[in-house]
Short mmCIF file of C-alpha atoms in Angstrom, two decimals:
data_model
loop_
_atom_site.label_atom_id
_atom_site.label_comp_id
_atom_site.label_asym_id
_atom_site.label_seq_id
_atom_site.Cartn_x
_atom_site.Cartn_y
_atom_site.Cartn_z
CA UNK A 280 -47.92 46.41 118.72
CA UNK A 281 -46.84 46.80 115.16
CA UNK A 282 -45.46 43.96 113.17
CA UNK A 283 -42.95 44.44 110.42
CA UNK A 284 -42.95 42.02 107.58
CA UNK A 285 -39.58 40.91 106.44
CA UNK A 286 -39.37 41.15 102.66
CA UNK A 287 -39.04 37.79 101.00
CA UNK A 288 -35.59 37.05 99.70
CA UNK A 289 -35.46 37.16 95.93
CA UNK A 290 -34.67 33.81 94.43
CA UNK A 291 -32.20 33.57 91.62
CA UNK A 292 -34.20 32.93 88.48
CA UNK A 293 -32.87 30.59 85.83
CA UNK A 294 -33.55 31.11 82.16
CA UNK A 295 -35.77 28.47 80.59
CA UNK A 296 -36.51 27.72 76.94
CA UNK A 297 -39.96 29.28 77.34
CA UNK A 298 -38.40 32.57 78.41
CA UNK A 299 -36.29 32.80 75.30
CA UNK A 300 -39.10 31.59 73.07
CA UNK A 301 -41.34 34.48 74.19
CA UNK A 302 -39.97 36.67 71.42
CA UNK A 303 -39.40 34.63 68.28
CA UNK A 304 -38.31 37.70 66.37
CA UNK A 305 -34.92 37.96 68.12
CA UNK A 306 -32.05 38.01 65.64
CA UNK A 307 -29.73 35.03 65.63
CA UNK A 308 -26.74 37.04 66.88
CA UNK A 309 -28.77 38.30 69.86
CA UNK A 310 -29.96 34.80 70.73
CA UNK A 311 -26.38 33.56 70.45
CA UNK A 312 -25.14 36.19 72.91
CA UNK A 313 -27.92 35.22 75.34
CA UNK A 314 -27.07 31.53 75.05
CA UNK A 315 -23.43 32.26 75.89
CA UNK A 316 -24.52 33.64 79.26
CA UNK A 317 -26.70 30.68 80.23
CA UNK A 318 -25.45 27.88 82.47
CA UNK A 319 -24.46 24.66 80.75
CA UNK A 320 -27.42 22.62 81.99
CA UNK A 321 -29.94 25.27 80.99
CA UNK A 322 -28.25 25.68 77.62
CA UNK A 323 -28.69 22.01 76.86
CA UNK A 324 -32.42 22.30 77.57
CA UNK A 325 -32.63 25.24 75.17
CA UNK A 326 -31.72 22.91 72.30
CA UNK A 327 -35.30 21.65 72.41
CA UNK A 328 -36.82 25.03 71.47
CA UNK A 329 -36.34 24.76 67.71
CA UNK A 330 -33.91 23.55 65.09
CA UNK A 331 -32.36 27.01 64.73
CA UNK A 332 -31.50 27.17 68.42
CA UNK A 333 -30.13 23.66 68.32
CA UNK A 334 -27.86 24.71 65.46
CA UNK A 335 -26.72 27.82 67.39
CA UNK A 336 -26.04 25.92 70.62
CA UNK A 337 -23.97 23.31 68.84
CA UNK A 338 -21.97 25.99 67.05
CA UNK A 339 -18.39 26.70 68.05
CA UNK A 340 -18.91 30.36 68.98
CA UNK A 341 -21.39 29.60 71.76
CA UNK A 342 -18.74 27.63 73.62
CA UNK A 343 -16.01 30.27 73.39
CA UNK A 344 -16.94 31.78 76.77
CA UNK A 345 -16.82 28.38 78.46
CA UNK A 346 -13.44 27.54 76.95
CA UNK A 347 -11.99 30.69 78.49
CA UNK A 348 -13.01 29.73 82.02
CA UNK A 349 -10.29 29.33 84.62
CA UNK A 350 -12.19 26.64 86.53
CA UNK A 351 -10.71 23.29 85.53
CA UNK A 352 -13.92 21.46 86.41
CA UNK A 353 -15.96 23.76 84.19
CA UNK A 354 -13.44 23.46 81.38
CA UNK A 355 -13.37 19.66 81.55
CA UNK A 356 -17.16 19.53 81.47
CA UNK A 357 -17.25 21.87 78.48
CA UNK A 358 -14.78 19.71 76.54
CA UNK A 359 -16.90 16.62 77.14
CA UNK A 360 -20.04 18.53 76.08
CA UNK A 361 -18.39 19.60 72.84
CA UNK A 362 -17.63 15.98 72.04
CA UNK A 363 -21.23 14.92 72.65
CA UNK A 364 -22.75 17.85 70.75
CA UNK A 365 -20.96 18.17 67.40
CA UNK A 366 -22.09 21.10 65.24
CA UNK A 367 -23.95 20.46 62.04
CA UNK A 368 -21.63 19.66 59.17
CA UNK A 369 -18.44 19.44 61.23
CA UNK A 370 -16.97 18.85 64.68
CA UNK A 371 -15.27 20.61 67.55
CA UNK A 372 -12.11 18.51 67.06
CA UNK A 373 -9.91 21.47 66.11
CA UNK A 374 -10.85 23.41 69.25
CA UNK A 375 -10.43 20.37 71.51
CA UNK A 376 -7.02 19.47 70.05
CA UNK A 377 -5.68 22.80 71.28
CA UNK A 378 -6.33 21.65 74.86
CA UNK A 379 -3.91 18.75 74.42
CA UNK A 380 -1.25 21.34 75.22
CA UNK A 381 -2.99 22.66 78.34
CA UNK A 382 -0.84 22.88 81.45
CA UNK A 383 -3.38 20.96 83.56
CA UNK A 384 -3.25 17.17 83.21
CA UNK A 385 -7.00 16.81 83.90
CA UNK A 386 -7.79 19.05 80.92
CA UNK A 387 -5.40 17.15 78.63
CA UNK A 388 -6.89 13.80 79.62
CA UNK A 389 -10.42 15.14 79.10
CA UNK A 390 -9.43 16.27 75.62
CA UNK A 391 -7.90 12.85 74.84
CA UNK A 392 -10.98 10.98 76.06
CA UNK A 393 -13.30 13.27 74.10
CA UNK A 394 -11.31 13.00 70.87
CA UNK A 395 -11.10 9.22 71.14
CA UNK A 396 -14.88 9.09 71.45
CA UNK A 397 -15.53 11.24 68.40
CA UNK A 398 -16.00 9.87 64.86
CA UNK A 399 -12.62 8.84 63.45
CA UNK A 400 -12.86 10.87 60.20
CA UNK A 401 -13.38 14.06 62.21
CA UNK A 402 -10.18 13.43 64.20
CA UNK A 403 -8.12 11.91 61.38
CA UNK A 404 -8.34 15.12 59.37
CA UNK A 405 -6.31 16.82 62.11
CA UNK A 406 -3.47 14.27 62.12
CA UNK A 407 -0.98 16.85 60.75
CA UNK A 408 -1.72 19.14 63.70
CA UNK A 409 -1.12 16.29 66.15
CA UNK A 410 2.18 15.43 64.43
CA UNK A 411 3.32 19.05 64.77
CA UNK A 412 2.72 18.82 68.53
CA UNK A 413 5.07 15.82 68.65
CA UNK A 414 7.90 17.78 67.04
CA UNK A 415 7.32 21.00 68.96
CA UNK A 416 10.53 21.61 70.98
CA UNK A 417 8.67 23.97 73.32
CA UNK A 418 5.98 21.37 74.09
CA UNK A 419 5.96 19.40 77.32
CA UNK A 420 6.03 15.62 77.62
CA UNK A 421 2.40 15.64 78.75
CA UNK A 422 1.33 17.27 75.49
CA UNK A 423 3.28 14.74 73.45
CA UNK A 424 1.74 11.89 75.42
CA UNK A 425 -1.76 13.27 74.81
CA UNK A 426 -1.12 13.68 71.07
CA UNK A 427 0.25 10.13 70.84
CA UNK A 428 -2.78 8.70 72.62
CA UNK A 429 -5.05 10.32 70.05
CA UNK A 430 -2.88 9.30 67.08
CA UNK A 431 -2.99 5.66 68.21
CA UNK A 432 -6.75 5.61 67.47
CA UNK A 433 -6.42 6.94 63.90
CA UNK A 434 -6.15 4.70 60.86
CA UNK A 435 -2.61 3.40 60.45
CA UNK A 436 -2.39 4.39 56.80
CA UNK A 437 -2.71 8.04 57.82
CA UNK A 438 -0.43 7.89 60.86
CA UNK A 439 2.24 6.06 58.82
CA UNK A 440 3.03 9.38 57.16
CA UNK A 441 4.31 10.64 60.50
CA UNK A 442 6.22 7.51 61.59
CA UNK A 443 9.54 9.44 61.90
CA UNK A 444 7.89 11.80 64.40
CA UNK A 445 6.63 8.82 66.38
CA UNK A 446 10.09 7.25 66.32
CA UNK A 447 11.65 10.42 67.75
CA UNK A 448 9.30 10.14 70.72
CA UNK A 449 10.89 6.77 71.54
CA UNK A 450 13.86 8.74 72.89
CA UNK A 451 11.70 10.96 75.12
CA UNK A 452 12.98 11.09 78.72
CA UNK A 453 9.46 10.39 80.02
CA UNK A 454 8.76 6.66 79.94
CA UNK A 455 4.98 7.22 79.47
CA UNK A 456 5.70 9.09 76.23
CA UNK A 457 8.01 6.33 75.06
CA UNK A 458 5.39 3.64 75.74
CA UNK A 459 2.68 5.69 74.00
CA UNK A 460 4.91 6.07 70.92
CA UNK A 461 5.46 2.31 70.87
CA UNK A 462 1.69 1.70 70.97
CA UNK A 463 1.14 4.17 68.14
CA UNK A 464 3.81 2.46 66.00
CA UNK A 465 2.31 -0.92 66.82
CA UNK A 466 -0.93 0.19 65.20
CA UNK A 467 0.91 0.75 61.91
CA UNK A 468 1.62 -2.98 61.58
CA UNK A 469 3.79 -3.64 58.49
CA UNK A 470 4.17 0.08 57.83
CA UNK A 471 6.22 0.31 61.04
CA UNK A 472 8.82 -2.21 59.81
CA UNK A 473 11.37 0.54 58.97
CA UNK A 474 11.23 1.57 62.65
CA UNK A 475 11.91 -1.95 63.95
CA UNK A 476 15.46 -1.11 65.08
CA UNK A 477 14.23 1.94 66.98
CA UNK A 478 11.52 -0.06 68.73
CA UNK A 479 14.00 -2.84 69.51
CA UNK A 480 16.15 -0.23 71.22
CA UNK A 481 13.36 0.13 73.80
CA UNK A 482 14.05 -3.45 74.90
CA UNK A 483 17.00 -1.90 76.75
CA UNK A 484 14.75 0.49 78.68
CA UNK A 485 14.92 0.47 82.46
CA UNK A 486 11.14 0.48 82.91
CA UNK A 487 9.54 -2.94 82.60
CA UNK A 488 6.25 -1.66 81.15
CA UNK A 489 8.19 0.00 78.32
CA UNK A 490 10.00 -3.25 77.54
CA UNK A 491 6.71 -5.14 77.58
CA UNK A 492 5.16 -2.61 75.21
CA UNK A 493 8.17 -3.00 72.88
CA UNK A 494 7.88 -6.81 72.94
CA UNK A 495 4.18 -6.66 72.10
CA UNK A 496 4.74 -4.14 69.29
CA UNK A 497 7.60 -6.11 67.74
CA UNK A 498 5.55 -9.29 67.75
CA UNK A 499 2.58 -7.55 66.12
CA UNK A 500 4.80 -5.91 63.51
CA UNK A 501 6.69 -9.17 62.94
CA UNK A 502 3.48 -11.00 62.19
CA UNK A 503 3.05 -8.68 59.22
CA UNK A 504 6.72 -8.16 58.26
CA UNK A 505 8.40 -11.49 59.07
CA UNK A 506 11.22 -12.42 59.13
CA UNK A 507 12.71 -8.93 59.25
CA UNK A 508 11.76 -8.27 62.87
CA UNK A 509 13.13 -11.57 64.15
CA UNK A 510 16.36 -10.98 62.21
CA UNK A 511 16.79 -7.50 63.68
CA UNK A 512 16.20 -8.69 67.24
CA UNK A 513 18.50 -11.68 66.81
CA UNK A 514 21.33 -9.45 65.56
CA UNK A 515 20.91 -7.22 68.59
CA UNK A 516 20.94 -10.23 70.89
CA UNK A 517 24.14 -11.54 69.37
CA UNK A 518 26.07 -8.28 69.72
CA UNK A 519 25.01 -6.81 73.05
CA UNK A 520 27.43 -4.02 74.03
CA UNK A 521 29.90 -5.06 76.71
CA UNK A 522 29.58 -1.73 78.50
CA UNK A 523 25.89 -2.35 79.17
CA UNK A 524 24.82 -2.56 82.80
CA UNK A 525 24.65 -6.21 83.89
CA UNK A 526 21.08 -6.03 85.18
CA UNK A 527 19.85 -4.11 82.14
CA UNK A 528 21.60 -6.54 79.79
CA UNK A 529 19.81 -9.40 81.53
CA UNK A 530 16.43 -7.73 81.06
CA UNK A 531 17.22 -7.03 77.40
CA UNK A 532 18.24 -10.63 76.67
CA UNK A 533 15.05 -11.95 78.25
CA UNK A 534 12.90 -9.51 76.28
CA UNK A 535 14.65 -10.32 73.01
CA UNK A 536 14.25 -14.05 73.57
CA UNK A 537 10.56 -13.46 74.25
CA UNK A 538 10.14 -11.69 70.90
CA UNK A 539 11.93 -14.40 68.93
CA UNK A 540 9.97 -17.14 70.71
CA UNK A 541 6.61 -15.56 69.93
CA UNK A 542 7.63 -15.07 66.30
CA UNK A 543 8.51 -18.76 65.93
CA UNK A 544 5.81 -19.28 63.32
CA UNK A 545 6.97 -16.19 61.43
CA UNK A 546 10.68 -16.88 61.07
CA UNK A 547 11.93 -17.14 64.65
CA UNK A 548 13.01 -20.74 64.22
CA UNK A 549 16.00 -19.72 62.12
CA UNK A 550 17.64 -18.15 65.20
CA UNK A 551 17.91 -21.28 67.35
CA UNK A 552 21.69 -20.98 67.74
CA UNK A 553 21.45 -17.41 69.01
CA UNK A 554 18.93 -18.44 71.67
CA UNK A 555 20.97 -21.53 72.57
CA UNK A 556 23.95 -19.33 73.48
CA UNK A 557 21.83 -17.93 76.32
CA UNK A 558 21.84 -21.40 77.95
CA UNK A 559 25.43 -20.73 79.00
CA UNK A 560 24.55 -17.48 80.77
CA UNK A 561 25.43 -17.32 84.46
CA UNK A 562 22.08 -15.78 85.40
CA UNK A 563 19.29 -18.32 86.07
CA UNK A 564 16.61 -15.99 84.72
CA UNK A 565 18.35 -15.71 81.35
CA UNK A 566 18.72 -19.50 81.20
CA UNK A 567 15.05 -19.90 82.05
CA UNK A 568 14.07 -17.53 79.26
CA UNK A 569 16.27 -19.44 76.80
CA UNK A 570 14.77 -22.81 77.81
CA UNK A 571 11.25 -21.40 77.48
CA UNK A 572 11.98 -19.92 74.05
CA UNK A 573 13.62 -23.09 72.74
CA UNK A 574 10.55 -24.97 73.92
CA UNK A 575 8.42 -22.67 71.79
CA UNK A 576 10.59 -23.37 68.76
CA UNK A 577 9.64 -27.07 68.94
CA UNK A 578 11.36 -29.47 66.57
CA UNK A 579 13.73 -26.77 65.32
CA UNK A 580 15.42 -26.81 68.76
CA UNK A 581 15.25 -30.55 69.42
CA UNK A 582 19.07 -30.87 69.44
CA UNK A 583 19.17 -28.70 72.57
CA UNK A 584 16.42 -30.60 74.41
CA UNK A 585 18.88 -32.60 76.49
CA UNK A 586 20.78 -29.50 77.61
CA UNK A 587 17.52 -27.76 78.45
CA UNK A 588 16.42 -30.69 80.58
CA UNK A 589 19.71 -30.71 82.50
CA UNK A 590 19.40 -26.99 83.18
CA UNK A 591 15.75 -27.17 84.14
CA UNK A 592 16.27 -29.35 87.24
CA UNK A 593 19.13 -27.57 89.05
CA UNK A 594 17.69 -24.11 88.30
CA UNK A 595 14.08 -25.01 89.16
CA UNK A 596 14.26 -23.67 92.74
CA UNK A 597 16.36 -20.66 91.81
CA UNK A 598 13.86 -19.62 89.16
CA UNK A 599 11.05 -19.48 91.70
CA UNK A 600 13.20 -17.33 94.03
CA UNK A 601 14.01 -14.76 91.34
#
């Protein structure tokens, strides 16, 4: 009875640093081509061979093959790797910024997270490129959102040069883009004062998180540019358009009163009369906001304390319902 031995199945062999170190006379371009064909995990281990290989692996050309992959998971991993392994004397910021315009949201978010984790000078030098993405008419809202998220981490003195581009994003139909533009302008502090009216216009936005972002930004800007912000908001509160939707007008009045109340120490107290007019509003929520704001103004609003107390009791239950 004859027995036939089944040949052993060949195992797939992975390339190790020792394999590549066997011939130290390989030219750099040959080693680079080999490194491009090695899996990511094995490539990272190859950095330990010598300083020359470490320099090659952290170079931009080695990652070109990975950046052309169609697998989103592989592409996301590569972007994160490029952020962790900057090349000597530079960074991969320019290559990663291009992926802010990728059609896949996961890739865009990976690029944003990687850029925000990189040294600020490396990213700040590409601020003009990010500003161009904001003004690109062919770009999608997702790309503008990604660019805004990166710009919000850069020094305000640099981003202030592109404040008009940020302000144009306040009119974007996507509310996430609008909120991101508000956050970017908030980081400019006093340099964003010329855009106060544009930010105040977002107090009329339908989405609550956009209005909240606008309130926070106006307060932060007002703390550095008082009393201009409080004056601008008060003028808008006094001349609300009559054609405005009733519910939206209510939200806008409450948001504006919130801004003026928080800026009390920075010039808000001079607008007591404008806030007091809200006490006569038919909506309990608007009255509640006015009472709360006048309470923040302290002694400047003492003449309206009696009226506030009379309104507080009958509206107490209604406020909790709304």
